[in-house]
Structures are given as C-alpha cells and as structure tokens.
Amino acid sequence: MDNHFGKGLMAGLKAREADSVTRVTRFCSDYKRGFVLGFSHRISEQTGDRQRAAWEAGVLTRRYNLDKDLVADFFKEVNADAAVKCFFAGYERGY
C-alpha cells in the first residue's frame, strides 16, 4: 500500500482513536478517506457492530470535511443498507 489511500488505511487499522481535525489537516483527502475506512473497519472488528462503525465513519467524514458520497460508496458495495443509513445518520447528526 504505497499510496496515500493505502497509508491512511493502514494508519486507521492501527489507530486506537480517531485523529483530531488539527492533526489530519496536513494530509490529503485520499489519506483521510483511507484512515476513516481503516478506522471504521477496526471498530467493526473489535465490537462486531458494523452499524456503529458506519456511524463513526459518517462522523469522521464530516469532521474531516470529506466527500460523503465517496466514503458512503464503501458501505454500499457490501449491500449493507443498515450500515449506509447509519453512515448518513452519523454524518448528519453525529457529534
């Protein structure tokens, strides 16, 4: 994974908590998108709760000012309607 998205994905998979907005401003959108997806995958693996992971991905997508449709596509590809709804709810109503 020798590109920005791959580096962000690997960082997200290893992260114990989400990066602050201040910390991620130095990264490009591809890196941030990879981080969000890696981090949400980690949450899903740890908790077994894909909907919670999707919610958190929505929250981080908004916090990091990413294109919500690009990130939401990840959840659409796995035919997880509930996860997609949770993603958009996290984006719209998350903290």
mmCIF file of C-alpha atoms in Angstrom, residues 15-95:
data_model
loop_
_atom_site.group_PDB
_atom_site.id
_atom_site.type_symbol
_atom_site.label_atom_id
_atom_site.label_comp_id
_atom_site.label_asym_id
_atom_site.label_seq_id
_atom_site.Cartn_x
_atom_site.Cartn_y
_atom_site.Cartn_z
ATOM 1 C CA ALA A 15 -5.225 3.632 15.415
ATOM 2 C CA ARG A 16 -6.642 3.338 18.912
ATOM 3 C CA GLU A 17 -8.640 6.542 18.449
ATOM 4 C CA ALA A 18 -9.547 8.904 15.652
ATOM 5 C CA ASP A 19 -7.115 11.672 14.815
ATOM 6 C CA SER A 20 -8.081 15.232 15.663
ATOM 7 C CA VAL A 21 -9.023 17.630 12.890
ATOM 8 C CA THR A 22 -5.868 19.613 13.634
ATOM 9 C CA ARG A 23 -3.685 16.572 13.099
ATOM 10 C CA VAL A 24 -5.283 15.443 9.827
ATOM 11 C CA THR A 25 -5.243 18.838 8.097
ATOM 12 C CA ARG A 26 -1.745 18.101 6.834
ATOM 13 C CA PHE A 27 -2.948 15.019 4.932
ATOM 14 C CA CYS A 28 -4.637 14.831 1.533
ATOM 15 C CA SER A 29 -8.223 13.640 1.066
ATOM 16 C CA ASP A 30 -7.127 10.186 -0.151
ATOM 17 C CA TYR A 31 -5.162 9.606 3.056
ATOM 18 C CA LYS A 32 -8.025 10.845 5.243
ATOM 19 C CA ARG A 33 -10.556 8.671 3.393
ATOM 20 C CA GLY A 34 -8.305 5.645 3.841
ATOM 21 C CA PHE A 35 -7.914 6.453 7.529
ATOM 22 C CA VAL A 36 -11.678 6.720 8.051
ATOM 23 C CA LEU A 37 -12.328 3.392 6.333
ATOM 24 C CA GLY A 38 -9.488 1.638 8.138
ATOM 25 C CA PHE A 39 -10.545 3.028 11.491
ATOM 26 C CA SER A 40 -14.189 2.096 10.972
ATOM 27 C CA HIS A 41 -13.149 -1.411 9.939
ATOM 28 C CA ARG A 42 -11.153 -1.707 13.142
ATOM 29 C CA ILE A 43 -14.209 -0.649 15.171
ATOM 30 C CA SER A 44 -16.318 -3.219 13.342
ATOM 31 C CA GLU A 45 -13.791 -5.971 14.024
ATOM 32 C CA GLN A 46 -13.382 -5.067 17.684
ATOM 33 C CA THR A 47 -17.044 -4.626 18.538
ATOM 34 C CA GLY A 48 -18.797 -6.778 15.950
ATOM 35 C CA ASP A 49 -21.098 -3.815 15.379
ATOM 36 C CA ARG A 50 -20.964 -2.761 11.734
ATOM 37 C CA GLN A 51 -23.633 -0.112 12.254
ATOM 38 C CA ARG A 52 -21.635 1.594 14.997
ATOM 39 C CA ALA A 53 -18.585 1.535 12.720
ATOM 40 C CA ALA A 54 -20.601 3.090 9.893
ATOM 41 C CA TRP A 55 -21.906 5.797 12.251
ATOM 42 C CA GLU A 56 -18.341 6.638 13.302
ATOM 43 C CA ALA A 57 -17.254 6.727 9.650
ATOM 44 C CA GLY A 58 -20.025 9.268 8.989
ATOM 45 C CA VAL A 59 -18.954 11.396 11.933
ATOM 46 C CA LEU A 60 -15.308 11.367 10.826
ATOM 47 C CA THR A 61 -16.226 12.047 7.200
ATOM 48 C CA ARG A 62 -17.967 15.244 8.242
ATOM 49 C CA ARG A 63 -15.282 16.164 10.804
ATOM 50 C CA TYR A 64 -12.503 15.712 8.227
ATOM 51 C CA ASN A 65 -14.517 17.528 5.520
ATOM 52 C CA LEU A 66 -14.515 14.577 3.099
ATOM 53 C CA ASP A 67 -16.882 13.839 0.225
ATOM 54 C CA LYS A 68 -19.617 11.823 1.923
ATOM 55 C CA ASP A 69 -20.658 10.032 -1.272
ATOM 56 C CA LEU A 70 -17.153 8.685 -1.885
ATOM 57 C CA VAL A 71 -16.946 7.247 1.620
ATOM 58 C CA ALA A 72 -20.551 6.007 1.601
ATOM 59 C CA ASP A 73 -19.808 4.011 -1.564
ATOM 60 C CA PHE A 74 -17.693 1.677 0.550
ATOM 61 C CA PHE A 75 -20.757 0.699 2.574
ATOM 62 C CA LYS A 76 -22.993 0.465 -0.497
ATOM 63 C CA GLU A 77 -20.700 -2.040 -2.187
ATOM 64 C CA VAL A 78 -21.197 -4.634 0.511
ATOM 65 C CA ASN A 79 -25.007 -4.444 0.286
ATOM 66 C CA ALA A 80 -25.416 -3.224 3.828
ATOM 67 C CA ASP A 81 -28.447 -0.935 3.750
ATOM 68 C CA ALA A 82 -28.498 -0.531 7.527
ATOM 69 C CA ALA A 83 -24.822 0.452 7.522
ATOM 70 C CA VAL A 84 -25.429 3.034 4.795
ATOM 71 C CA LYS A 85 -28.277 4.544 6.827
ATOM 72 C CA CYS A 86 -26.073 4.634 9.927
ATOM 73 C CA PHE A 87 -23.272 6.270 7.941
ATOM 74 C CA PHE A 88 -25.529 9.088 6.753
ATOM 75 C CA ALA A 89 -27.063 9.460 10.217
ATOM 76 C CA GLY A 90 -23.566 9.787 11.694
ATOM 77 C CA TYR A 91 -22.690 12.328 9.026
ATOM 78 C CA GLU A 92 -25.819 14.410 9.607
ATOM 79 C CA ARG A 93 -26.346 14.064 13.350
ATOM 80 C CA GLY A 94 -23.012 12.878 14.723
ATOM 81 C CA TYR A 95 -21.039 14.734 17.340
#
